Amino acid sequence: MLPVFEGDARISTRVTLVPGSAFDVDALAALERSGARTVSWERACGDKHDLILTASPKGALHALSGPRVVMPHGAGFNKTVTGEGSQPLLPSGLDPCFLLVDDEPWAALHALAHGEQITRLAEHCPPAAARANVVGDPTLDRLLGSIGHRERYRAVLGTGERRLIVLTSTWGPESLMACRPELPGELVGRLPHDAYQIALVLHPNEYSRTGSFDLRRRLAPALSSGLVLPGPYAEWASLLVAADAVVTDHGSTALYAAALGRPVIGAYEGGSELIPGTPMAQMLAASPRLSEASDLDRVLPAAEALDTRQFADAAFALPGQALSRLRSELYRLLELSPPDVPAAPQPLPQPGSAPHRPSAFAVRANVSGARIAVARFPPNTPEEVHHLAAEYPDAGPRQIQSAAVLWRRAQPASPEPHSSNWTAGGWTARVLDEAPGCRTAAAILTPERCLVRSRSAGLLSLRIEACRTAGRVVRTDPAGVVSAVHAWLGAIPHWTPPVSLVCDFGPVAVQVEVTPAESADLGYEL
C-alpha cells in the first residue's frame, strides 16, 4: 500500500506491531532492515493518526484512533486457520469477531482484489462488506510489471536453459513443509542437474517458526546440491517470474504464479484448511498432482497443457490498476489531493545471490557412437549412475578419493606481487599421482577450453562449442563435458584424434572437439 505515497513530502509513516503475533520478532527484524521508523503499541494507541493501514483484521486495531483501511494480504479468502476466531472452519479474514466492534465495522475501507471477495465478505459480515471496494492487487501488478526482468533473474540464479521448478509452501500443519518436508531434497536428488533447477519458496511465518539457521541446517544436503532458497520477502516473487512451473500446497503464492501463466502442480495432502469452491481449491482440483518426486517428468506436460490464468482471473481483478485506485481511496480518506505524478509499481528485486554450486556429481553417461547423453545427480541419488565426478579442492576428502573424474577450475590471477601457480599440465599429473582411484583429471581453463589427462588416453585438449540458436548463445558446464569425454574414452578404447563428439545435457546439445593436448593448454596457469 505504501507505494501510493511515494514522492509526497506531506506524508510521514510510522509502523507498529499489534500485540499477540507469534511471529513479531522476525517482523521487527524485517522492519529494522527496511529502515522504517517504528513506535510502540502503547504510543500508537495514545496518538491520533490521519490514516491506519493494515494487512490483517486481527488484533485490537480498533484501539487505534483514525480512519482504518484493511487490505488483506494473500490472494483472497482461500483457507481457514485452525484454532482462531469465533467459528471453526470459517475463512480466515471473514470472521465477524475480527471485523466488528459492538456490531459495527471498525474499518473505514476494505480494499479487496476481486468482486468475488466482496460477495464472500457480505455472506459472512454484511456491515463490513458495505465498506468494501475492489481496487485490485498491488503485488500482482508488481509481478506483471517485472516480467521483462525474467531473463535477468534467471541469469542471477544461473538457470540457463534448465527448467526452474519452484516449490511453494504456506505455513501451518497442512503446509507442504509440514506434510512433505522431504520433497525438496527428493526432487533435487532425482532430477538431472543439467535439465532442472529446484527452488523452495517459504511463507515468512515458516522462516519465523523454524528460524533461518535451523531451516538451512535441515535443508543442507539439498542446498549443497543446488537448491535455491530465496529470502522470505520480495525475493519469492522474483522466483515466480523466473519459474517454468510451480509445485504447491494450498497457499496463495500459487495463484500469483497462475496469474503469470505458470503451470501448476499440486502437492497438497488435504485437510480442513482449504475452503471448497475457492479459486485455490478449483485450481488444485484441476491441476495434476505430484505424488512422488520421480513423477515430475510425467505430470509436467499435463500441467503445461492447463491454462492456469483462468483461476487467477477469479482471484484478481483490474490488473495494472491497483496503485491508482488505491491512491484515490486513501487520499479521499486523508482529505488530500494526490500528487500529480502517477503511482507505478517498482520492479521486483533480483534474487539476492546465486545458489551454491555443487562440487560433486554422480554421473550417468550413455554412449552411442560419437554422441553421449549425460545426466548428473547429487552423490547420494537413488538413480542409476556410472561414475562419481568431483571438484578439487571444494569436494570433501572422501569424494575426492572416490571420484573417477576430478576437475579444477582456473582462478583469476592474483593481484599480489608474489604468487605460485600450478600449470594445467602440472596439476593434472599431480592429481593422478595422489588420487589412485581417479581415471581422468581435467583443468577447466575457460568455458570453451579444457585440458584432460586420462590414464588410458593420455593428454587431450577439449574445445567446447557454444550452442547458438534463435539468436542466443547457450553454454553448459564444462565439468559435465569432462564426464562425457571420460565415459566416451571408456566405451571407445580405440580412436584416432581429432574427433568430434556431441554431448547432450538436458535441453542443450554441445559440440566437442577432442585433440592431442596443445602446448598453450599445458602451460595455462591455474
Short mmCIF file of C-alpha atoms in Angstrom, two decimals:
data_model
loop_
_atom_site.label_atom_id
_atom_site.label_comp_id
_atom_site.label_asym_id
_atom_site.label_seq_id
_atom_site.Cartn_x
_atom_site.Cartn_y
_atom_site.Cartn_z
CA MET A 1 0.00 0.00 0.00
CA LEU A 2 2.78 2.43 0.84
CA PRO A 3 3.97 2.99 -2.77
CA VAL A 4 0.86 5.14 -3.34
CA PHE A 5 2.51 7.83 -1.18
CA GLU A 6 5.85 7.90 -3.00
CA GLY A 7 7.04 11.44 -3.77
CA ASP A 8 4.66 13.06 -1.26
CA ALA A 9 6.55 15.05 1.40
CA ARG A 10 3.29 15.68 3.27
CA ILE A 11 3.11 12.03 4.36
CA SER A 12 5.08 10.54 7.25
CA THR A 13 4.83 6.84 8.06
CA ARG A 14 5.29 5.00 11.33
CA VAL A 15 4.92 1.28 11.91
CA THR A 16 3.67 -0.56 14.96
CA LEU A 17 3.07 -4.24 15.67
CA VAL A 18 -0.25 -5.42 17.03
CA PRO A 19 0.40 -7.49 20.20
CA GLY A 20 -0.26 -11.21 20.10
CA SER A 21 1.54 -12.37 16.97
CA ALA A 22 3.74 -15.44 17.28
CA PHE A 23 5.99 -14.03 14.57
CA ASP A 24 6.63 -10.50 15.88
CA VAL A 25 10.38 -10.97 16.42
CA ASP A 26 11.02 -11.61 12.72
CA ALA A 27 8.62 -8.85 11.76
CA LEU A 28 10.62 -6.39 13.86
CA ALA A 29 13.85 -7.60 12.25
CA ALA A 30 12.38 -7.05 8.78
CA LEU A 31 11.28 -3.55 9.72
CA GLU A 32 14.75 -2.77 11.04
CA ARG A 33 16.32 -3.88 7.75
CA SER A 34 13.86 -1.73 5.79
CA GLY A 35 14.78 1.44 7.70
CA ALA A 36 11.14 2.07 8.66
CA ARG A 37 10.50 4.03 11.86
CA THR A 38 8.57 2.10 14.49
CA VAL A 39 6.56 3.14 17.52
CA SER A 40 5.41 1.03 20.44
CA TRP A 41 1.84 -0.24 20.53
CA GLU A 42 1.19 1.79 23.66
CA ARG A 43 2.29 5.01 21.99
CA ALA A 44 0.37 4.18 18.81
CA CYS A 45 -2.79 3.72 20.87
CA GLY A 46 -2.27 7.09 22.55
CA ASP A 47 -1.69 9.10 19.36
CA LYS A 48 -4.15 10.40 16.76
CA HIS A 49 -3.47 9.21 13.21
CA ASP A 50 -4.65 10.52 9.87
CA LEU A 51 -4.76 7.03 8.34
CA ILE A 52 -4.19 3.49 9.61
CA LEU A 53 -3.23 0.73 7.16
CA THR A 54 -3.24 -2.98 7.97
CA ALA A 55 -2.89 -6.23 6.04
CA SER A 56 -4.90 -8.22 8.59
CA PRO A 57 -8.05 -7.51 10.62
CA LYS A 58 -6.81 -9.49 13.62
CA GLY A 59 -5.92 -7.87 16.92
CA ALA A 60 -7.11 -4.79 18.78
CA LEU A 61 -6.87 -2.47 15.78
CA HIS A 62 -10.00 -0.65 16.90
CA ALA A 63 -7.89 0.81 19.72
CA LEU A 64 -6.02 2.97 17.19
CA SER A 65 -7.52 6.40 16.58
CA GLY A 66 -8.08 7.39 12.94
CA PRO A 67 -9.67 6.02 9.75
CA ARG A 68 -8.64 2.40 9.26
CA VAL A 69 -8.06 0.54 5.98
CA VAL A 70 -7.76 -3.24 5.66
CA MET A 71 -6.07 -4.63 2.54
CA PRO A 72 -5.81 -8.37 3.15
CA HIS A 73 -2.53 -9.98 2.17
CA GLY A 74 -2.60 -13.08 0.00
CA ALA A 75 -4.84 -13.99 -2.90
CA GLY A 76 -8.32 -13.93 -1.40
CA PHE A 77 -10.07 -15.92 1.31
CA ASN A 78 -9.00 -19.45 0.41
CA LYS A 79 -8.17 -21.07 3.74
CA THR A 80 -9.07 -21.25 7.38
CA VAL A 81 -6.66 -21.14 10.31
CA THR A 82 -7.39 -23.78 12.94
CA GLY A 83 -7.97 -22.58 16.48
CA GLU A 84 -8.74 -18.91 15.85
CA GLY A 85 -11.90 -16.86 15.53
CA SER A 86 -15.45 -17.46 16.65
CA GLN A 87 -16.38 -20.34 14.35
CA PRO A 88 -14.44 -23.42 13.23
CA LEU A 89 -13.60 -23.62 9.52
CA LEU A 90 -14.59 -20.00 8.83
CA PRO A 91 -12.42 -18.48 6.09
CA SER A 92 -9.52 -16.51 7.54
CA GLY A 93 -10.24 -12.80 7.19
CA LEU A 94 -14.05 -13.13 7.12
CA ASP A 95 -14.83 -13.78 10.78
CA PRO A 96 -17.13 -11.04 12.19
CA CYS A 97 -15.39 -11.31 15.57
CA PHE A 98 -12.35 -9.65 13.94
CA LEU A 99 -14.29 -7.23 11.74
CA LEU A 100 -16.86 -5.75 14.16
CA VAL A 101 -16.76 -3.91 17.48
CA ASP A 102 -20.11 -3.60 19.23
CA ASP A 103 -21.70 -4.90 15.99
CA GLU A 104 -20.19 -2.05 13.97
CA PRO A 105 -17.34 -2.34 11.45
CA TRP A 106 -14.21 -0.64 12.75
CA ALA A 107 -12.61 -0.29 9.29
CA ALA A 108 -13.46 2.64 7.03
CA LEU A 109 -12.45 0.63 3.95
CA HIS A 110 -11.82 -2.97 2.97
CA ALA A 111 -9.65 -2.74 -0.17
CA LEU A 112 -10.11 -6.04 -1.98
CA ALA A 113 -8.70 -7.62 -5.13
CA HIS A 114 -11.87 -9.03 -6.73
CA GLY A 115 -15.63 -8.64 -6.59
CA GLU A 116 -15.97 -12.29 -5.55
CA GLN A 117 -14.25 -11.36 -2.31
CA ILE A 118 -16.84 -8.68 -1.58
CA THR A 119 -19.56 -11.28 -2.19
CA ARG A 120 -17.99 -13.63 0.30
CA LEU A 121 -17.42 -10.83 2.82
CA ALA A 122 -21.11 -9.92 2.53
CA GLU A 123 -22.05 -13.56 3.16
CA HIS A 124 -20.23 -13.62 6.49
CA CYS A 125 -20.21 -9.97 7.60
CA PRO A 126 -22.63 -7.66 5.71
CA PRO A 127 -21.74 -4.49 7.68
CA ALA A 128 -18.06 -4.81 6.72
CA ALA A 129 -18.94 -5.57 3.10
CA ALA A 130 -20.82 -2.27 2.91
CA ARG A 131 -17.45 -0.57 3.33
CA ALA A 132 -15.57 -2.69 0.79
CA ASN A 133 -14.34 -1.70 -2.63
CA VAL A 134 -12.41 -3.52 -5.38
CA VAL A 135 -9.03 -1.90 -6.07
CA GLY A 136 -7.04 -4.83 -7.49
CA ASP A 137 -3.81 -6.29 -6.09
CA PRO A 138 -0.56 -4.25 -5.91
CA THR A 139 1.53 -7.41 -5.53
CA LEU A 140 0.09 -8.84 -8.73
CA ASP A 141 0.77 -5.58 -10.57
CA ARG A 142 4.36 -5.65 -9.39
CA LEU A 143 4.73 -9.21 -10.65
CA LEU A 144 3.23 -8.35 -14.02
CA GLY A 145 5.43 -5.26 -14.29
CA SER A 146 8.54 -7.37 -13.67
CA ILE A 147 8.03 -9.90 -16.46
CA GLY A 148 10.58 -8.05 -18.60
CA HIS A 149 13.21 -8.82 -15.94
CA ARG A 150 12.73 -12.59 -16.19
CA GLU A 151 15.98 -13.25 -18.04
CA ARG A 152 17.92 -11.11 -15.57
CA TYR A 153 16.52 -13.06 -12.63
CA ARG A 154 17.37 -16.36 -14.31
CA ALA A 155 20.90 -15.13 -15.07
CA VAL A 156 21.49 -14.31 -11.38
CA LEU A 157 20.22 -17.78 -10.44
CA GLY A 158 22.43 -19.46 -13.05
CA THR A 159 19.38 -21.20 -14.53
CA GLY A 160 20.43 -21.14 -18.18
CA GLU A 161 18.25 -23.36 -20.37
CA ARG A 162 17.21 -25.55 -17.46
CA ARG A 163 13.63 -25.71 -16.27
CA LEU A 164 13.23 -23.83 -12.99
CA ILE A 165 10.73 -25.67 -10.79
CA VAL A 166 9.60 -23.61 -7.78
CA LEU A 167 8.11 -25.34 -4.75
CA THR A 168 5.87 -23.08 -2.68
CA SER A 169 4.87 -23.76 0.91
CA THR A 170 2.46 -21.83 3.11
CA TRP A 171 2.68 -22.19 6.88
CA GLY A 172 0.81 -24.32 9.41
CA PRO A 173 0.15 -28.03 9.96
CA GLU A 174 -1.15 -28.66 6.43
CA SER A 175 1.66 -26.86 4.60
CA LEU A 176 3.97 -28.62 2.19
CA MET A 177 6.93 -28.32 4.56
CA ALA A 178 4.91 -29.74 7.45
CA CYS A 179 3.49 -32.66 5.48
CA ARG A 180 6.19 -33.37 2.86
CA PRO A 181 9.46 -31.90 4.20
CA GLU A 182 11.45 -34.44 2.21
CA LEU A 183 10.11 -33.32 -1.20
CA PRO A 184 12.70 -30.58 -1.99
CA GLY A 185 15.58 -32.97 -1.36
CA GLU A 186 13.91 -35.77 -3.31
CA LEU A 187 13.40 -33.55 -6.35
CA VAL A 188 17.00 -32.33 -6.24
CA GLY A 189 18.18 -35.94 -5.89
CA ARG A 190 16.13 -37.40 -8.73
CA LEU A 191 16.08 -34.68 -11.40
CA PRO A 192 19.14 -34.24 -13.64
CA HIS A 193 21.11 -31.17 -12.58
CA ASP A 194 21.64 -30.01 -16.17
CA ALA A 195 17.93 -30.22 -17.04
CA TYR A 196 16.25 -28.88 -13.89
CA GLN A 197 16.84 -26.29 -11.19
CA ILE A 198 14.78 -26.54 -7.99
CA ALA A 199 13.80 -23.63 -5.73
CA LEU A 200 11.84 -23.54 -2.49
CA VAL A 201 9.69 -20.51 -1.62
CA LEU A 202 8.54 -20.48 2.01
CA HIS A 203 5.96 -18.32 3.75
CA PRO A 204 7.66 -15.77 6.06
CA ASN A 205 5.89 -17.40 9.01
CA GLU A 206 7.69 -20.66 8.24
CA TYR A 207 11.02 -18.82 8.31
CA SER A 208 9.98 -17.26 11.62
CA ARG A 209 8.73 -20.51 13.14
CA THR A 210 11.81 -22.52 12.24
CA GLY A 211 14.50 -19.85 12.11
CA SER A 212 16.90 -19.36 9.22
CA PHE A 213 19.71 -21.21 10.99
CA ASP A 214 17.68 -24.38 11.66
CA LEU A 215 15.99 -24.16 8.27
CA ARG A 216 19.31 -24.16 6.43
CA ARG A 217 20.58 -26.97 8.63
CA ARG A 218 17.59 -29.14 7.74
CA LEU A 219 17.90 -28.35 4.05
CA ALA A 220 21.72 -28.53 3.97
CA PRO A 221 22.02 -31.63 1.71
CA ALA A 222 19.64 -30.15 -0.87
CA LEU A 223 21.24 -26.69 -0.63
CA SER A 224 24.70 -28.14 -1.22
CA SER A 225 23.30 -29.85 -4.32
CA GLY A 226 21.97 -26.60 -5.78
CA LEU A 227 18.55 -25.99 -4.17
CA VAL A 228 17.62 -22.29 -4.39
CA LEU A 229 16.24 -20.81 -1.15
CA PRO A 230 15.26 -17.15 -1.67
CA GLY A 231 14.76 -14.65 1.12
CA PRO A 232 11.34 -14.57 2.80
CA TYR A 233 10.11 -11.23 1.48
CA ALA A 234 10.21 -9.75 -2.04
CA GLU A 235 12.56 -12.39 -3.48
CA TRP A 236 9.81 -15.02 -3.60
CA ALA A 237 8.02 -13.02 -6.28
CA SER A 238 11.18 -12.76 -8.40
CA LEU A 239 11.35 -16.56 -8.34
CA LEU A 240 7.80 -16.81 -9.68
CA VAL A 241 8.70 -14.53 -12.58
CA ALA A 242 11.77 -16.68 -13.30
CA ALA A 243 9.95 -20.01 -12.89
CA ASP A 244 8.95 -22.51 -15.56
CA ALA A 245 6.47 -24.35 -13.30
CA VAL A 246 5.27 -24.34 -9.69
CA VAL A 247 4.66 -27.23 -7.27
CA THR A 248 2.38 -26.03 -4.49
CA ASP A 249 0.28 -26.73 -1.46
CA HIS A 250 -2.83 -24.59 -0.79
CA GLY A 251 -1.02 -21.30 -0.21
CA SER A 252 -1.79 -18.08 -2.07
CA THR A 253 1.59 -17.93 -3.81
CA ALA A 254 0.43 -20.38 -6.47
CA LEU A 255 -2.41 -18.10 -7.57
CA TYR A 256 0.12 -15.35 -8.25
CA ALA A 257 2.08 -17.89 -10.31
CA ALA A 258 -1.13 -18.75 -12.16
CA ALA A 259 -1.66 -15.07 -12.96
CA LEU A 260 1.71 -15.20 -14.74
CA GLY A 261 0.55 -18.23 -16.71
CA ARG A 262 2.89 -20.63 -14.95
CA PRO A 263 1.98 -24.34 -14.97
CA VAL A 264 0.84 -25.50 -11.53
CA ILE A 265 1.30 -28.96 -10.00
CA GLY A 266 -0.47 -29.79 -6.75
CA ALA A 267 1.31 -31.22 -3.70
CA TYR A 268 -1.38 -30.55 -1.06
CA GLU A 269 -2.04 -33.55 1.18
CA GLY A 270 -5.57 -32.41 2.05
CA GLY A 271 -7.19 -31.49 5.34
CA SER A 272 -9.58 -28.90 6.71
CA GLU A 273 -7.79 -25.64 5.89
CA LEU A 274 -8.63 -25.26 2.18
CA ILE A 275 -12.09 -23.77 1.63
CA PRO A 276 -14.08 -25.68 -1.05
CA GLY A 277 -15.14 -23.71 -4.10
CA THR A 278 -12.47 -21.01 -3.76
CA PRO A 279 -10.17 -20.17 -6.69
CA MET A 280 -7.33 -22.03 -4.96
CA ALA A 281 -9.45 -25.14 -4.41
CA GLN A 282 -10.64 -25.07 -8.00
CA MET A 283 -7.10 -24.78 -9.32
CA LEU A 284 -5.80 -27.66 -7.21
CA ALA A 285 -8.74 -29.81 -8.30
CA ALA A 286 -7.96 -29.17 -11.97
CA SER A 287 -4.17 -29.39 -11.76
CA PRO A 288 -2.17 -32.64 -11.91
CA ARG A 289 -0.83 -33.85 -8.57
CA LEU A 290 2.73 -34.81 -7.70
CA SER A 291 2.54 -37.98 -5.61
CA GLU A 292 6.22 -38.91 -5.92
CA ALA A 293 9.24 -36.82 -6.83
CA SER A 294 10.05 -39.26 -9.64
CA ASP A 295 6.69 -38.45 -11.28
CA LEU A 296 7.58 -34.85 -12.19
CA ASP A 297 8.59 -35.67 -15.77
CA ARG A 298 5.24 -37.40 -16.24
CA VAL A 299 2.95 -34.75 -14.71
CA LEU A 300 4.73 -31.67 -16.04
CA PRO A 301 3.33 -31.97 -19.60
CA ALA A 302 -0.21 -32.20 -18.19
CA ALA A 303 0.39 -29.07 -16.11
CA GLU A 304 1.77 -27.22 -19.13
CA ALA A 305 -1.39 -28.08 -21.08
CA LEU A 306 -3.63 -26.36 -18.49
CA ASP A 307 -4.12 -22.59 -18.70
CA THR A 308 -3.90 -21.56 -15.04
CA ARG A 309 -4.78 -17.92 -15.70
CA GLN A 310 -8.48 -18.80 -15.61
CA PHE A 311 -8.18 -19.48 -11.87
CA ALA A 312 -6.22 -16.29 -11.24
CA ASP A 313 -8.95 -14.33 -13.03
CA ALA A 314 -11.34 -15.44 -10.26
CA ALA A 315 -8.99 -14.03 -7.60
CA PHE A 316 -7.62 -10.84 -9.16
CA ALA A 317 -9.50 -8.08 -10.95
CA LEU A 318 -8.32 -4.84 -12.56
CA PRO A 319 -4.74 -5.88 -13.34
CA GLY A 320 -2.43 -2.91 -13.62
CA GLN A 321 -4.79 -0.53 -11.81
CA ALA A 322 -4.24 -1.29 -8.13
CA LEU A 323 -1.99 1.61 -7.16
CA SER A 324 -4.03 4.25 -8.96
CA ARG A 325 -7.32 3.02 -7.48
CA LEU A 326 -5.83 2.56 -4.04
CA ARG A 327 -4.30 6.04 -4.19
CA SER A 328 -7.71 7.56 -4.93
CA GLU A 329 -9.29 5.76 -1.97
CA LEU A 330 -6.54 6.57 0.52
CA TYR A 331 -6.22 10.24 -0.41
CA ARG A 332 -10.01 10.53 -0.17
CA LEU A 333 -9.78 9.31 3.42
CA LEU A 334 -6.88 11.70 4.08
CA GLU A 335 -8.89 14.55 2.54
CA LEU A 336 -5.88 15.47 0.39
CA SER A 337 -5.30 15.81 -3.34
CA PRO A 338 -2.94 13.10 -4.61
CA PRO A 339 0.39 14.07 -6.23
CA ASP A 340 0.41 14.80 -9.95
CA VAL A 341 3.00 12.09 -10.66
CA PRO A 342 1.17 8.76 -11.15
CA ALA A 343 1.97 5.86 -8.83
CA ALA A 344 3.70 3.00 -10.64
CA PRO A 345 4.79 -0.43 -9.33
CA GLN A 346 8.53 -0.85 -8.89
CA PRO A 347 10.24 -3.88 -10.47
CA LEU A 348 10.92 -6.71 -8.09
CA PRO A 349 14.46 -7.02 -6.72
CA GLN A 350 16.62 -9.63 -8.35
CA PRO A 351 17.40 -12.71 -6.23
CA GLY A 352 19.97 -11.94 -3.59
CA SER A 353 22.62 -14.43 -4.67
CA ALA A 354 23.24 -17.44 -6.85
CA PRO A 355 22.65 -20.85 -5.25
CA HIS A 356 25.53 -22.99 -4.07
CA ARG A 357 27.32 -24.62 -6.98
CA PRO A 358 27.60 -28.38 -6.36
CA SER A 359 31.14 -29.73 -6.05
CA ALA A 360 30.39 -33.40 -6.74
CA PHE A 361 28.08 -35.34 -9.02
CA ALA A 362 27.01 -38.91 -9.56
CA VAL A 363 27.01 -39.18 -13.35
CA ARG A 364 25.05 -41.34 -15.76
CA ALA A 365 26.55 -41.22 -19.25
CA ASN A 366 25.13 -43.23 -22.13
CA VAL A 367 27.49 -43.50 -25.10
CA SER A 368 26.15 -44.11 -28.60
CA GLY A 369 28.97 -43.75 -31.11
CA ALA A 370 30.11 -40.14 -31.07
CA ARG A 371 27.10 -38.99 -29.02
CA ILE A 372 26.96 -39.02 -25.23
CA ALA A 373 23.84 -38.31 -23.16
CA VAL A 374 24.82 -37.09 -19.69
CA ALA A 375 22.66 -36.82 -16.57
CA ARG A 376 24.27 -35.54 -13.35
CA PHE A 377 22.80 -36.02 -9.88
CA PRO A 378 23.87 -35.42 -6.27
CA PRO A 379 26.27 -38.10 -4.98
CA ASN A 380 23.56 -39.68 -2.77
CA THR A 381 20.99 -40.02 -5.57
CA PRO A 382 18.90 -43.20 -5.80
CA GLU A 383 19.19 -43.01 -9.59
CA GLU A 384 21.37 -45.46 -11.51
CA VAL A 385 24.76 -43.87 -12.29
CA HIS A 386 28.12 -44.79 -13.82
CA HIS A 387 30.79 -42.73 -12.07
CA LEU A 388 31.47 -40.05 -9.46
CA ALA A 389 32.96 -36.70 -10.51
CA ALA A 390 34.25 -34.13 -8.02
CA GLU A 391 35.74 -30.64 -7.99
CA TYR A 392 39.16 -30.19 -6.43
CA PRO A 393 39.58 -28.96 -3.70
CA ASP A 394 35.94 -28.00 -2.95
CA ALA A 395 34.56 -31.52 -2.66
CA GLY A 396 35.20 -33.37 0.58
CA PRO A 397 38.20 -35.70 1.03
CA ARG A 398 36.04 -38.83 0.73
CA GLN A 399 34.54 -37.71 -2.58
CA ILE A 400 37.93 -36.67 -3.95
CA GLN A 401 39.41 -40.05 -3.10
CA SER A 402 36.41 -41.91 -4.56
CA ALA A 403 35.94 -39.90 -7.75
CA ALA A 404 36.78 -41.37 -11.14
CA VAL A 405 36.85 -37.81 -12.53
CA LEU A 406 38.43 -34.83 -10.79
CA TRP A 407 38.31 -31.31 -12.17
CA ARG A 408 39.61 -27.92 -11.16
CA ARG A 409 38.55 -24.51 -12.47
CA ALA A 410 41.13 -21.86 -13.31
CA GLN A 411 41.06 -18.86 -10.98
CA PRO A 412 41.66 -15.18 -11.82
CA ALA A 413 45.26 -14.08 -11.49
CA SER A 414 46.24 -12.95 -8.01
CA PRO A 415 46.78 -9.18 -7.64
CA GLU A 416 49.63 -9.83 -5.17
CA PRO A 417 53.24 -9.29 -6.39
CA HIS A 418 54.34 -12.75 -5.16
CA SER A 419 52.48 -15.83 -6.41
CA SER A 420 52.96 -19.51 -7.13
CA ASN A 421 50.55 -21.24 -9.52
CA TRP A 422 50.16 -24.70 -10.97
CA THR A 423 50.08 -25.11 -14.72
CA ALA A 424 47.24 -27.22 -16.11
CA GLY A 425 49.71 -29.90 -17.17
CA GLY A 426 51.45 -29.95 -13.80
CA TRP A 427 48.28 -30.06 -11.74
CA THR A 428 46.65 -32.89 -13.73
CA ALA A 429 49.81 -35.00 -13.39
CA ARG A 430 49.93 -34.36 -9.66
CA VAL A 431 46.29 -35.34 -9.19
CA LEU A 432 46.69 -38.70 -10.91
CA ASP A 433 49.72 -39.39 -8.70
CA GLU A 434 47.90 -38.50 -5.46
CA ALA A 435 44.45 -39.99 -6.21
CA PRO A 436 44.92 -43.59 -7.42
CA GLY A 437 41.17 -44.03 -7.91
CA CYS A 438 40.96 -41.12 -10.34
CA ARG A 439 40.93 -42.15 -14.01
CA THR A 440 40.56 -38.66 -15.56
CA ALA A 441 41.85 -35.30 -14.31
CA ALA A 442 40.75 -32.09 -16.01
CA ALA A 443 41.72 -28.45 -15.76
CA ILE A 444 38.84 -26.22 -16.85
CA LEU A 445 40.61 -23.25 -18.36
CA THR A 446 37.67 -21.28 -19.81
CA PRO A 447 34.04 -22.11 -20.64
CA GLU A 448 35.32 -23.32 -24.04
CA ARG A 449 38.69 -24.93 -23.19
CA CYS A 450 39.75 -27.85 -21.02
CA LEU A 451 42.94 -29.87 -20.60
CA VAL A 452 42.26 -33.54 -19.82
CA ARG A 453 44.78 -36.11 -18.59
CA SER A 454 43.43 -39.64 -18.92
CA ARG A 455 45.19 -42.73 -17.58
CA SER A 456 44.17 -44.60 -20.73
CA ALA A 457 44.34 -41.91 -23.42
CA GLY A 458 46.99 -39.52 -22.17
CA LEU A 459 46.85 -35.73 -22.58
CA LEU A 460 43.99 -34.20 -24.55
CA SER A 461 42.63 -30.76 -25.29
CA LEU A 462 38.87 -30.18 -25.44
CA ARG A 463 37.26 -27.37 -27.40
CA ILE A 464 33.62 -26.85 -26.43
CA GLU A 465 31.50 -25.04 -28.97
CA ALA A 466 28.72 -22.89 -27.52
CA CYS A 467 25.27 -23.73 -28.81
CA ARG A 468 23.94 -20.90 -30.96
CA THR A 469 20.23 -21.00 -31.69
CA ALA A 470 17.49 -18.43 -32.32
CA GLY A 471 19.88 -15.55 -31.73
CA ARG A 472 21.03 -16.85 -28.35
CA VAL A 473 24.35 -18.28 -27.13
CA VAL A 474 23.86 -21.20 -24.73
CA ARG A 475 26.69 -22.75 -22.71
CA THR A 476 26.76 -25.76 -20.45
CA ASP A 477 29.04 -26.63 -17.54
CA PRO A 478 32.45 -27.79 -18.86
CA ALA A 479 32.69 -30.18 -15.90
CA GLY A 480 29.81 -32.12 -17.41
CA VAL A 481 31.64 -32.24 -20.75
CA VAL A 482 34.66 -33.74 -18.98
CA SER A 483 32.44 -36.51 -17.59
CA ALA A 484 31.04 -37.13 -21.07
CA VAL A 485 34.53 -37.45 -22.57
CA HIS A 486 35.60 -39.72 -19.69
CA ALA A 487 32.67 -42.05 -20.41
CA TRP A 488 33.36 -41.96 -24.15
CA LEU A 489 37.03 -42.86 -23.65
CA GLY A 490 35.97 -45.85 -21.58
CA ALA A 491 33.47 -47.03 -24.17
CA ILE A 492 35.60 -46.36 -27.27
CA PRO A 493 39.14 -47.51 -26.44
CA HIS A 494 40.49 -47.27 -30.00
CA TRP A 495 40.18 -43.95 -31.79
CA THR A 496 42.30 -41.56 -33.78
CA PRO A 497 42.36 -37.82 -32.98
CA PRO A 498 40.96 -35.39 -33.76
CA VAL A 499 37.38 -36.46 -33.13
CA SER A 500 34.11 -34.53 -32.84
CA LEU A 501 31.59 -35.52 -30.19
CA VAL A 502 28.06 -34.38 -29.40
CA CYS A 503 27.21 -34.15 -25.70
CA ASP A 504 23.57 -33.92 -24.60
CA PHE A 505 22.79 -32.18 -21.30
CA GLY A 506 19.05 -31.90 -20.75
CA PRO A 507 17.77 -29.45 -23.37
CA VAL A 508 21.26 -28.49 -24.60
CA ALA A 509 23.48 -30.32 -27.09
CA VAL A 510 27.07 -29.13 -27.49
CA GLN A 511 29.79 -29.99 -29.99
CA VAL A 512 33.15 -31.01 -28.51
CA GLU A 513 36.41 -31.32 -30.43
CA VAL A 514 38.94 -33.73 -28.87
CA THR A 515 42.58 -33.32 -29.96
CA PRO A 516 46.05 -34.08 -28.64
CA ALA A 517 46.98 -31.60 -25.91
CA GLU A 518 48.05 -28.18 -27.12
CA SER A 519 51.11 -26.58 -25.53
CA ALA A 520 49.15 -23.44 -24.62
CA ASP A 521 46.73 -25.57 -22.60
CA LEU A 522 49.53 -27.49 -20.86
CA GLY A 523 51.15 -24.25 -19.72
CA TYR A 524 47.91 -22.46 -18.74
CA GLU A 525 48.21 -21.10 -15.19
CA LEU A 526 45.52 -22.21 -12.79
#
